[in-house]
Structure formats: C-alpha cells, structure tokens
PDB file of C-alpha atoms in Angstrom:
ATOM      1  CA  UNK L   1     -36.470  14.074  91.965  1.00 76.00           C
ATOM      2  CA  UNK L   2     -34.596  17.347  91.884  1.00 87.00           C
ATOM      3  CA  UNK L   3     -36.007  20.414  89.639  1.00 96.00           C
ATOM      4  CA  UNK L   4     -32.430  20.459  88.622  1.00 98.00           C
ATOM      5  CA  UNK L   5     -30.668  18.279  85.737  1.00 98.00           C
ATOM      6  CA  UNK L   6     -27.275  16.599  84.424  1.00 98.00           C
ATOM      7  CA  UNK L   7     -27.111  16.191  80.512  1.00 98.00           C
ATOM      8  CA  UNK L   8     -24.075  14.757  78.687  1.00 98.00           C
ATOM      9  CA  UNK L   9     -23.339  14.055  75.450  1.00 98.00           C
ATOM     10  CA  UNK L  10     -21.749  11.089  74.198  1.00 97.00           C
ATOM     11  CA  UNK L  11     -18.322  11.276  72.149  1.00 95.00           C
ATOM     12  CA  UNK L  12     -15.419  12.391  74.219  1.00 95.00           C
ATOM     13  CA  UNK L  13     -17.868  12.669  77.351  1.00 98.00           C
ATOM     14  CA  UNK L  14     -19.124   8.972  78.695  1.00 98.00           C
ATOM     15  CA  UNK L  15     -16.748   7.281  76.271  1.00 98.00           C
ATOM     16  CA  UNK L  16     -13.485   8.465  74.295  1.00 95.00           C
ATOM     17  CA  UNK L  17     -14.773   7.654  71.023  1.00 95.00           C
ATOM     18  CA  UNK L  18     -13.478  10.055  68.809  1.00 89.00           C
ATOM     19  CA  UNK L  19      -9.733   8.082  68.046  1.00 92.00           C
ATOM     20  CA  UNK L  20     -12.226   5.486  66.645  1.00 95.00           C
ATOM     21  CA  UNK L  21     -14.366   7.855  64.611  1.00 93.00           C
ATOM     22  CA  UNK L  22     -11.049   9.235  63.162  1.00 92.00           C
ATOM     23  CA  UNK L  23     -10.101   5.418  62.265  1.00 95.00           C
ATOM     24  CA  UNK L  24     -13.359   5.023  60.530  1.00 96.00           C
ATOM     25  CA  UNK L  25     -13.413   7.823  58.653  1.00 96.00           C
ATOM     26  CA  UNK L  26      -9.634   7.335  57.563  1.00 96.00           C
ATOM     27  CA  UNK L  27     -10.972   4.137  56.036  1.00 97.00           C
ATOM     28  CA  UNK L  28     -14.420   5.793  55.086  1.00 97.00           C
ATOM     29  CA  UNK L  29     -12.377   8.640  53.173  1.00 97.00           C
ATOM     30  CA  UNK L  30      -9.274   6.081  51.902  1.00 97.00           C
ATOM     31  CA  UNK L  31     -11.816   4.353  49.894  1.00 97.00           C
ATOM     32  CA  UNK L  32     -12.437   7.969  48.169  1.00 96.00           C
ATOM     33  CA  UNK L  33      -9.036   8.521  47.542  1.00 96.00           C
ATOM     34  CA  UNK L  34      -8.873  11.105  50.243  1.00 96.00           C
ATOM     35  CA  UNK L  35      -6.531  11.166  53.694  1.00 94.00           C
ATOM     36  CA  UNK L  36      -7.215  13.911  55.852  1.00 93.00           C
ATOM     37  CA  UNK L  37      -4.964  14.989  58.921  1.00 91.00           C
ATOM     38  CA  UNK L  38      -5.203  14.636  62.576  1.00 86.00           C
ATOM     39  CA  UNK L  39      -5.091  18.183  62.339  1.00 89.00           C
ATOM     40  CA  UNK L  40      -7.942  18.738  60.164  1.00 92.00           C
ATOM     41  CA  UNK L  41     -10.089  16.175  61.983  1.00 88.00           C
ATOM     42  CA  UNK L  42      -9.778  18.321  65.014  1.00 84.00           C
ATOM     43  CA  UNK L  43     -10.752  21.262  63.295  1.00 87.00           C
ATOM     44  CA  UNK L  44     -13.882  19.657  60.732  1.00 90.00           C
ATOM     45  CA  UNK L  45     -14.599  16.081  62.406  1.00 86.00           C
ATOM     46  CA  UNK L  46     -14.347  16.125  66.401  1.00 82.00           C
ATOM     47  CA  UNK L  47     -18.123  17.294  68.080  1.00 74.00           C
ATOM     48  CA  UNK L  48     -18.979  18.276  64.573  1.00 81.00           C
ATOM     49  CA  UNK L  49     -22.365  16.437  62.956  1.00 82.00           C
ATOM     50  CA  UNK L  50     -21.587  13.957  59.629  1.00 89.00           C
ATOM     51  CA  UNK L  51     -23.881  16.234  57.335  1.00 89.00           C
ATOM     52  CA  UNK L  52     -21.121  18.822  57.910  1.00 91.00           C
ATOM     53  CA  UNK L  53     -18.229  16.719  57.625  1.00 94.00           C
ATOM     54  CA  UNK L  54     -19.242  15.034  54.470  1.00 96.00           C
ATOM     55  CA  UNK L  55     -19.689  18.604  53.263  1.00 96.00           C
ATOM     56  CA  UNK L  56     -16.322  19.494  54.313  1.00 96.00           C
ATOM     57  CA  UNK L  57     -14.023  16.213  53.160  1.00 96.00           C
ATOM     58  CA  UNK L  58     -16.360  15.552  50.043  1.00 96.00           C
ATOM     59  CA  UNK L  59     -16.698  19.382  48.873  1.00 96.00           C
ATOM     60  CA  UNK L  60     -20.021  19.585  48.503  1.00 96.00           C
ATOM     61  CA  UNK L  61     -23.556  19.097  50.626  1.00 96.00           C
ATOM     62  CA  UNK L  62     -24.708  15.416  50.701  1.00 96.00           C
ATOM     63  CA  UNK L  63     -28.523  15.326  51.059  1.00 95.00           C
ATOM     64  CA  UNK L  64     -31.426  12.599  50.955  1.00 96.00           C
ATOM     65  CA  UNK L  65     -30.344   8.562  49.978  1.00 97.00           C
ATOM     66  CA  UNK L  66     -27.126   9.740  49.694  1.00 97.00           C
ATOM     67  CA  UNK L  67     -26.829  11.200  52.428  1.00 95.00           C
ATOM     68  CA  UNK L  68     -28.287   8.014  54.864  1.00 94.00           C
ATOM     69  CA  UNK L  69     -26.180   5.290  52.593  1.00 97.00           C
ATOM     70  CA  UNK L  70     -22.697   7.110  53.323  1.00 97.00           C
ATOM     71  CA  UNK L  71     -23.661   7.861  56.806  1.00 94.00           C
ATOM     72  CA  UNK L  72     -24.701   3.920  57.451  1.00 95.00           C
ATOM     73  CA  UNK L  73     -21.321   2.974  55.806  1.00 98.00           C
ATOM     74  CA  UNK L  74     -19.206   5.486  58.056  1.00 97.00           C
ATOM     75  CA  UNK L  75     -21.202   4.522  61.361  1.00 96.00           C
ATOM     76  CA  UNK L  76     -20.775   1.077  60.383  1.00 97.00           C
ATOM     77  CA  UNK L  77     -17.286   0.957  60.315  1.00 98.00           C
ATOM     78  CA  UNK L  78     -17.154   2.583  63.589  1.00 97.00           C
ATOM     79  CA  UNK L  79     -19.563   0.271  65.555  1.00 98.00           C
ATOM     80  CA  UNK L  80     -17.295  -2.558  63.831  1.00 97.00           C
ATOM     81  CA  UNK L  81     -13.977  -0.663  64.931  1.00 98.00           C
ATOM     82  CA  UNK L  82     -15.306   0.060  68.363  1.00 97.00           C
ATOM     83  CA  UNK L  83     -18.118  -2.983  69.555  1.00 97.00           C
ATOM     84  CA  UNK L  84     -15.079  -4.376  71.576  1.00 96.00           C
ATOM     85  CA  UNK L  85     -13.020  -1.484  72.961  1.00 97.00           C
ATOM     86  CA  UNK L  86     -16.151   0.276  74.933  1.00 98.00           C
ATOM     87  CA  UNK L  87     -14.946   1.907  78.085  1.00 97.00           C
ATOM     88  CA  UNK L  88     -16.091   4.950  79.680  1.00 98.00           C
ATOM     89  CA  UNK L  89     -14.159   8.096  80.857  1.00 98.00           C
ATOM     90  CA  UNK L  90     -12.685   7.191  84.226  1.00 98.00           C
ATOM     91  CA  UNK L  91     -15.637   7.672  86.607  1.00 98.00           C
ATOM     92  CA  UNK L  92     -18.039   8.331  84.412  1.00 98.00           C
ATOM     93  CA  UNK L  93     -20.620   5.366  85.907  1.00 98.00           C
ATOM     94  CA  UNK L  94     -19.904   6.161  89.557  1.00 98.00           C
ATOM     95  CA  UNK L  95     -20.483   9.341  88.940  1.00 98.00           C
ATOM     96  CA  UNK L  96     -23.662   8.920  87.188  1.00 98.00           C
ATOM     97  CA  UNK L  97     -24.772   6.692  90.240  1.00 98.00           C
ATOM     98  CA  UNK L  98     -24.261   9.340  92.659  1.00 98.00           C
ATOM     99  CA  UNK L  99     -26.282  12.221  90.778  1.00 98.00           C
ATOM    100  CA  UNK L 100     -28.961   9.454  90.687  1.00 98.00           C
ATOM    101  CA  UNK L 101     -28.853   8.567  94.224  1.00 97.00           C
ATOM    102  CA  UNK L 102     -29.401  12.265  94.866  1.00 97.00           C
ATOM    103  CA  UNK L 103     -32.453  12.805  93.164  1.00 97.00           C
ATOM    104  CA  UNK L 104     -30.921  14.460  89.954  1.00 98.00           C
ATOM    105  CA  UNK L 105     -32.833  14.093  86.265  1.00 98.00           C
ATOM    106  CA  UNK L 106     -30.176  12.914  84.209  1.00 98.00           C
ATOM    107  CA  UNK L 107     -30.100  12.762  79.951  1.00 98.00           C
ATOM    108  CA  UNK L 108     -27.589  11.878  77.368  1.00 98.00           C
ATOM    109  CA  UNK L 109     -27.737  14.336  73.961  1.00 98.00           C
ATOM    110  CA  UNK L 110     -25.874  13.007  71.452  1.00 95.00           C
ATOM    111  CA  UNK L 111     -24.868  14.343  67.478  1.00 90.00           C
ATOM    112  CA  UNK L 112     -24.302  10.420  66.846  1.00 90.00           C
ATOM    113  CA  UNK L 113     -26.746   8.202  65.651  1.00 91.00           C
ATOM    114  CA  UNK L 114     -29.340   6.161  67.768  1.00 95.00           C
ATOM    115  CA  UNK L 115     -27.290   3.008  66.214  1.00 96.00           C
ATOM    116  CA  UNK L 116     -24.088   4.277  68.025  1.00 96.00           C
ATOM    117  CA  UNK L 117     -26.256   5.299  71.101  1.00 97.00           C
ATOM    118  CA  UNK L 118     -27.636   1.908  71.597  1.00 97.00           C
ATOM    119  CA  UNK L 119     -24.017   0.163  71.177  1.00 98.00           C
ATOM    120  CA  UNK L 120     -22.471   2.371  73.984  1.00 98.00           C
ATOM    121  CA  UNK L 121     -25.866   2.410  76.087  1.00 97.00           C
ATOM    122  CA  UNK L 122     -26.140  -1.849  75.256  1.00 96.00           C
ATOM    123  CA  UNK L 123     -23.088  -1.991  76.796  1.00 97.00           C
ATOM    124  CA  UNK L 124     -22.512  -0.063  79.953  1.00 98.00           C
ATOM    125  CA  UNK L 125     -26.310  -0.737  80.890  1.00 97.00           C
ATOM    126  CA  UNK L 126     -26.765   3.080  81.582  1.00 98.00           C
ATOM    127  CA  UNK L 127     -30.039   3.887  79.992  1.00 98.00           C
ATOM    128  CA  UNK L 128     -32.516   2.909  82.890  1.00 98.00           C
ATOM    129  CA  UNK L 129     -30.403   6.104  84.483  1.00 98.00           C
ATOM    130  CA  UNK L 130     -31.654   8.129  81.770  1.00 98.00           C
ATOM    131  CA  UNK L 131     -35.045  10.333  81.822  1.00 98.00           C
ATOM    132  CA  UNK L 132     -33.691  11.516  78.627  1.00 98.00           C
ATOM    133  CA  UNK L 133     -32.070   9.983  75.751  1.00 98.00           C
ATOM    134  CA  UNK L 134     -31.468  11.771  72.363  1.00 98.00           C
ATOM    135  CA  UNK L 135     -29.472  11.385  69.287  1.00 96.00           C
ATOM    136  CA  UNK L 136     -28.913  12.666  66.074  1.00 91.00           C
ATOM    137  CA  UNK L 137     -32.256  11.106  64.410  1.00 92.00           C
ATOM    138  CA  UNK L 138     -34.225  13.672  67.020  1.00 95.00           C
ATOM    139  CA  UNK L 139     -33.584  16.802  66.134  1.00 94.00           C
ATOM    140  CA  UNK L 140     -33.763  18.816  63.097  1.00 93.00           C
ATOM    141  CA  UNK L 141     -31.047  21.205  63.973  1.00 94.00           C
ATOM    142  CA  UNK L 142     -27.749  20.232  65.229  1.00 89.00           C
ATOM    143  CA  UNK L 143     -24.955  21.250  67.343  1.00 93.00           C
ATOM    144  CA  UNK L 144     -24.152  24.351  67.558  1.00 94.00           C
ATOM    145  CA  UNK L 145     -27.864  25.284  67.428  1.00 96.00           C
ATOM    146  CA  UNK L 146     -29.014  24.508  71.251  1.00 98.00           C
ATOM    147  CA  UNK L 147     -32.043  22.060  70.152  1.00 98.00           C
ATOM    148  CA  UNK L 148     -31.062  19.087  71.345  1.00 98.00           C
ATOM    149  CA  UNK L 149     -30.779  20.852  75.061  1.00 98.00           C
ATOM    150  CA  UNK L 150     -33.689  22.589  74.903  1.00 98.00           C
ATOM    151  CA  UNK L 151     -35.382  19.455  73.862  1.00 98.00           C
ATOM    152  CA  UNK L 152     -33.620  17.890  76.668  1.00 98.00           C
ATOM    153  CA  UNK L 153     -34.603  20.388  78.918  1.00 98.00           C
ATOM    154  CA  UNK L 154     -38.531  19.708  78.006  1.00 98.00           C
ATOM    155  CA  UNK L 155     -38.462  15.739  78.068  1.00 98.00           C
ATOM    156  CA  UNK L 156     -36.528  16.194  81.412  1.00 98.00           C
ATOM    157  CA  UNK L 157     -39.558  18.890  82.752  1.00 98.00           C
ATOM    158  CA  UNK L 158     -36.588  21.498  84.174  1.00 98.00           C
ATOM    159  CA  UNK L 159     -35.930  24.746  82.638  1.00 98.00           C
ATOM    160  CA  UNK L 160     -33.055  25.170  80.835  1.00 98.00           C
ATOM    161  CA  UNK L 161     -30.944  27.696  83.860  1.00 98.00           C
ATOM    162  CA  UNK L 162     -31.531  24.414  86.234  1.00 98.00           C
ATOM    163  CA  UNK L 163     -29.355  22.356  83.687  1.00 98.00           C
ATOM    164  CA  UNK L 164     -25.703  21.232  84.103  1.00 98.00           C
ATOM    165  CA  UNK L 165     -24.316  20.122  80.404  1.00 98.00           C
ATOM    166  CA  UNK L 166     -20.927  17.981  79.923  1.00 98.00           C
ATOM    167  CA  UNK L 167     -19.445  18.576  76.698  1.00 98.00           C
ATOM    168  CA  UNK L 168     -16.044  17.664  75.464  1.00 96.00           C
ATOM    169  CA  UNK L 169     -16.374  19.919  71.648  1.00 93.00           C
ATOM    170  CA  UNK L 170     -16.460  23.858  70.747  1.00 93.00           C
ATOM    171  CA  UNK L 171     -19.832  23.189  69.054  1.00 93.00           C
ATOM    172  CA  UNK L 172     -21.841  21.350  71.599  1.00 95.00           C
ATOM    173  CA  UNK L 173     -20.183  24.131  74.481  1.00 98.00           C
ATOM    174  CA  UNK L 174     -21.577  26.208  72.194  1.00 97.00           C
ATOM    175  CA  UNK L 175     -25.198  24.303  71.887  1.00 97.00           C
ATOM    176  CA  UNK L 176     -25.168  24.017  76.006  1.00 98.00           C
ATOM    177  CA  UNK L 177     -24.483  28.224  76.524  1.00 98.00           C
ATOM    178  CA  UNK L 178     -26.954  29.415  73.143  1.00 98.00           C
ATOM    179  CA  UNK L 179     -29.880  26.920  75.507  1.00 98.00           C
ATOM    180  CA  UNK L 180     -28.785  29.328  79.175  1.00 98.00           C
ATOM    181  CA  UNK L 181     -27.306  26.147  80.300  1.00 98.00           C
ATOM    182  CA  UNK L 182     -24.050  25.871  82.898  1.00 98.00           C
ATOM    183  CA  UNK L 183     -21.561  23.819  81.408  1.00 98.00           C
ATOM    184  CA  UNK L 184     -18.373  21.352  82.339  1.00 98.00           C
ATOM    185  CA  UNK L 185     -15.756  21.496  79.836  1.00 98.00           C
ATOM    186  CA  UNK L 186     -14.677  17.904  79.202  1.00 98.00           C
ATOM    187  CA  UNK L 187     -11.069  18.120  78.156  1.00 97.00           C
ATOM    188  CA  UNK L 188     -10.859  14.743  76.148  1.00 95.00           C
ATOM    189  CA  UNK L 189     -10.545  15.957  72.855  1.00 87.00           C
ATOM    190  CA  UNK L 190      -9.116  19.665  73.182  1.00 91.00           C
ATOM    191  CA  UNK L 191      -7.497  22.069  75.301  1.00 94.00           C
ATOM    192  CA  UNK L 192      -9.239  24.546  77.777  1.00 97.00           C
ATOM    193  CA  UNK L 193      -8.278  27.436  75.623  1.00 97.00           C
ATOM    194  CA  UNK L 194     -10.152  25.729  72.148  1.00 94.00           C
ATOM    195  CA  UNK L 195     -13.203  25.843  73.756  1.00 96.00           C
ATOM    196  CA  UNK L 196     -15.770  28.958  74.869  1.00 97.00           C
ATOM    197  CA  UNK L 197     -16.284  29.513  78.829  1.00 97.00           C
ATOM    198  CA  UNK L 198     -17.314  26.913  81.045  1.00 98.00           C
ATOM    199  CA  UNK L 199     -18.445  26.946  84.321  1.00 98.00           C
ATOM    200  CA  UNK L 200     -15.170  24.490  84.845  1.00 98.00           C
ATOM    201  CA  UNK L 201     -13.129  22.410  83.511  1.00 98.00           C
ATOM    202  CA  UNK L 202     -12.322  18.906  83.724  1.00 98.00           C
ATOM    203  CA  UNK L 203     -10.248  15.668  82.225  1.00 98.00           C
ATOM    204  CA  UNK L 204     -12.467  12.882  83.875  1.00 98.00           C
ATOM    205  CA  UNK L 205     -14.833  12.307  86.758  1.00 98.00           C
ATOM    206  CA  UNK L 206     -12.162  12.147  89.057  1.00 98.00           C
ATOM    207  CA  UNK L 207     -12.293  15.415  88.877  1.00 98.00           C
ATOM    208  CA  UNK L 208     -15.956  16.400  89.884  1.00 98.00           C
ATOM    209  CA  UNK L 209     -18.910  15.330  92.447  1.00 97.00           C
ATOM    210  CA  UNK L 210     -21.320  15.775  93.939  1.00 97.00           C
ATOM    211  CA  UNK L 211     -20.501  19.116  95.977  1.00 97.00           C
ATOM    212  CA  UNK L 212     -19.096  20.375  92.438  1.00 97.00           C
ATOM    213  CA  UNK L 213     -22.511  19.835  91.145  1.00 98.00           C
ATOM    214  CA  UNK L 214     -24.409  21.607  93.812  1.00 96.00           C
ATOM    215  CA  UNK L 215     -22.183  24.128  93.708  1.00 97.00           C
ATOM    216  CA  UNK L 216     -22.256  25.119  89.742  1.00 97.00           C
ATOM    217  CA  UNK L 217     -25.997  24.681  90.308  1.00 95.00           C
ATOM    218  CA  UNK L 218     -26.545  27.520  92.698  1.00 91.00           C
TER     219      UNK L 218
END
C-alpha cells in the first residue's frame, strides 16, 4: 500500500443523509413543542455533533443518561426514516474501488454514531475497503477539533500531510485543515463560499479521480 491516504466522512460525503437527519429531528423536536427552520438547521444541525445541537434547540447542555436516551431516540428515528432510501453520492463506490486498486489506505471518520455507521456500511458492503473506521463513540473531542483525523491518521500508519480528507460541513473542513490535512470540499450540503479553503471543490465523484488524487497529493 501507498504511504499516502483517503479519509471521508459520512453525512453529505458517501451518502446524502442530512435531508433525513433534518426529518428526524423535525419529529425529534415536534414532540418538544419545538420546529426549527431549514435555515437554522444549516447553521446549528448540518456536520455539527448532537451534544451541540441538543445544546442549541433544547437551550441548555445535555450530559450523561440524558444525554445517550435522547440521542438513541433521535438516531432511531433516522435509521427508521432512512434503512430503505440508502444510496451513495454518485460515484462514490467506483471511486472508492479505484483508490483501492491503487494501493491507497482508505478510512471513513464519522460525527454519527457507530449505529448509523453500521446501517450505511451494512448496506453498501464498503467496510472490507476500510483500514480505518471511526465514529462518534471514538473520540472524545469532536469536529471541529481535528481528533478524529489525527486518530485516523495513526490507525491508518501515514502522517497526517500524506492525507486527502472529503468533507461536505464548515466544521469537519475545519477538523481536516487544524490535523495539516489536504481537503475536497464536498458541495452536498453548502455552497463553496460557506466553507474554509479546500484544496478543490466538488458536487460528486464525477467530478474527481484518480489523477485528481495524485495530483492534490504532491
């Protein structure tokens, strides 16, 4: 294998998720009496982690049993929304093939839980692809704080600078460049102009291969 690696996240890089999460969390917050925006789910949900969007909507931090029994209710109601709609970005699994085929190490670095991991992962049989797989459950810090990359970067044995991140959301851009990773801008979820400097820019795999790789890898 390469000395060089590929991480993605998950939401709004392999798979579109986040209309769902936004339908789950209109029903999660309904039931409180609450009905937040498109708009402010942009700005408070989309790439962000549910400690600080419980924090946000609710008004107030949401720690220990409390914490873990809303969270299970939330993620429930988007496995349940989303178990049968599970597509990937166009390209996403042809692309994935061809990094493989060329010797690159490859992870997935999720804010989601394992639960919603292990859905996506159970269904598009990616995970044998993956030297590296971790979600929300592994790390102590999340997104914007660049743990889960660096962690990546040390499960996948190649320093951070050899590391090419996908991320679709302002905070994990910002997790990928705080680790001195290079970073594709996924534009699934928000404009080119919402999110810090990438390396480039992209709406699906269409867009990218395997000379783009090499390339931004240089």
């Amino acid at each position: 294998m390469k000395n060089q690696a590929v991480i993605f996240d998950m939401d709004g890089v392999i798979c579109h998720t986040n209309p769902f999460h936004s339908e789950a969390f209109k029903v999660f917050f309904g039931k409180r009496g609450l009905n937040p925006t498109e708009e402010e789910f942009e700005k408070h949900m989309y790439g962000k982690s549910n400690k600080y969007i419980f924090k946000h909507f609710l008004g107030r931090e949401i720690v220990g049993e409390e914490f873990i029994s809303l969270e299970n209710e939330k993620e429930g109601l988007f496995r349940e929304i989303y178990a049968d709609k599970i597509i990937t970005l166009p390209e996403f699994l042809p692309f994935l093939e061809t990094l493989k085929n060329d010797g690159f190490r490859t992870g997935v670095a999720t804010s989601a839980p394992r639960a919603n991991l292990d859905l996506i992962m159970g269904t598009l049989k990616f995970a044998p692809k993956m030297e590296s797989i971790l979600a929300s459950e592994n790390v102590r810090n999340h997104k914007p704080d660049p743990e889960v990359y660096l962690t990546s970067a040390k499960l996948l044995d190649v320093n951070p600078e050899n590391c090419l991140v996908f991320e679709d959301s302002f905070s994990g851009v910002t997790a990928a460049i705080n680790a001195g990773m290079k970073v594709v801008g996924v534009l699934s979820s928000h404009k080119q102009e919402e999110l810090p400097p990438c390396q480039l820019y992209i709406n699906d795999y269409s867009e990218v291969n395997l000379d783009t790789v090499r390339e931004l890898m240089k």
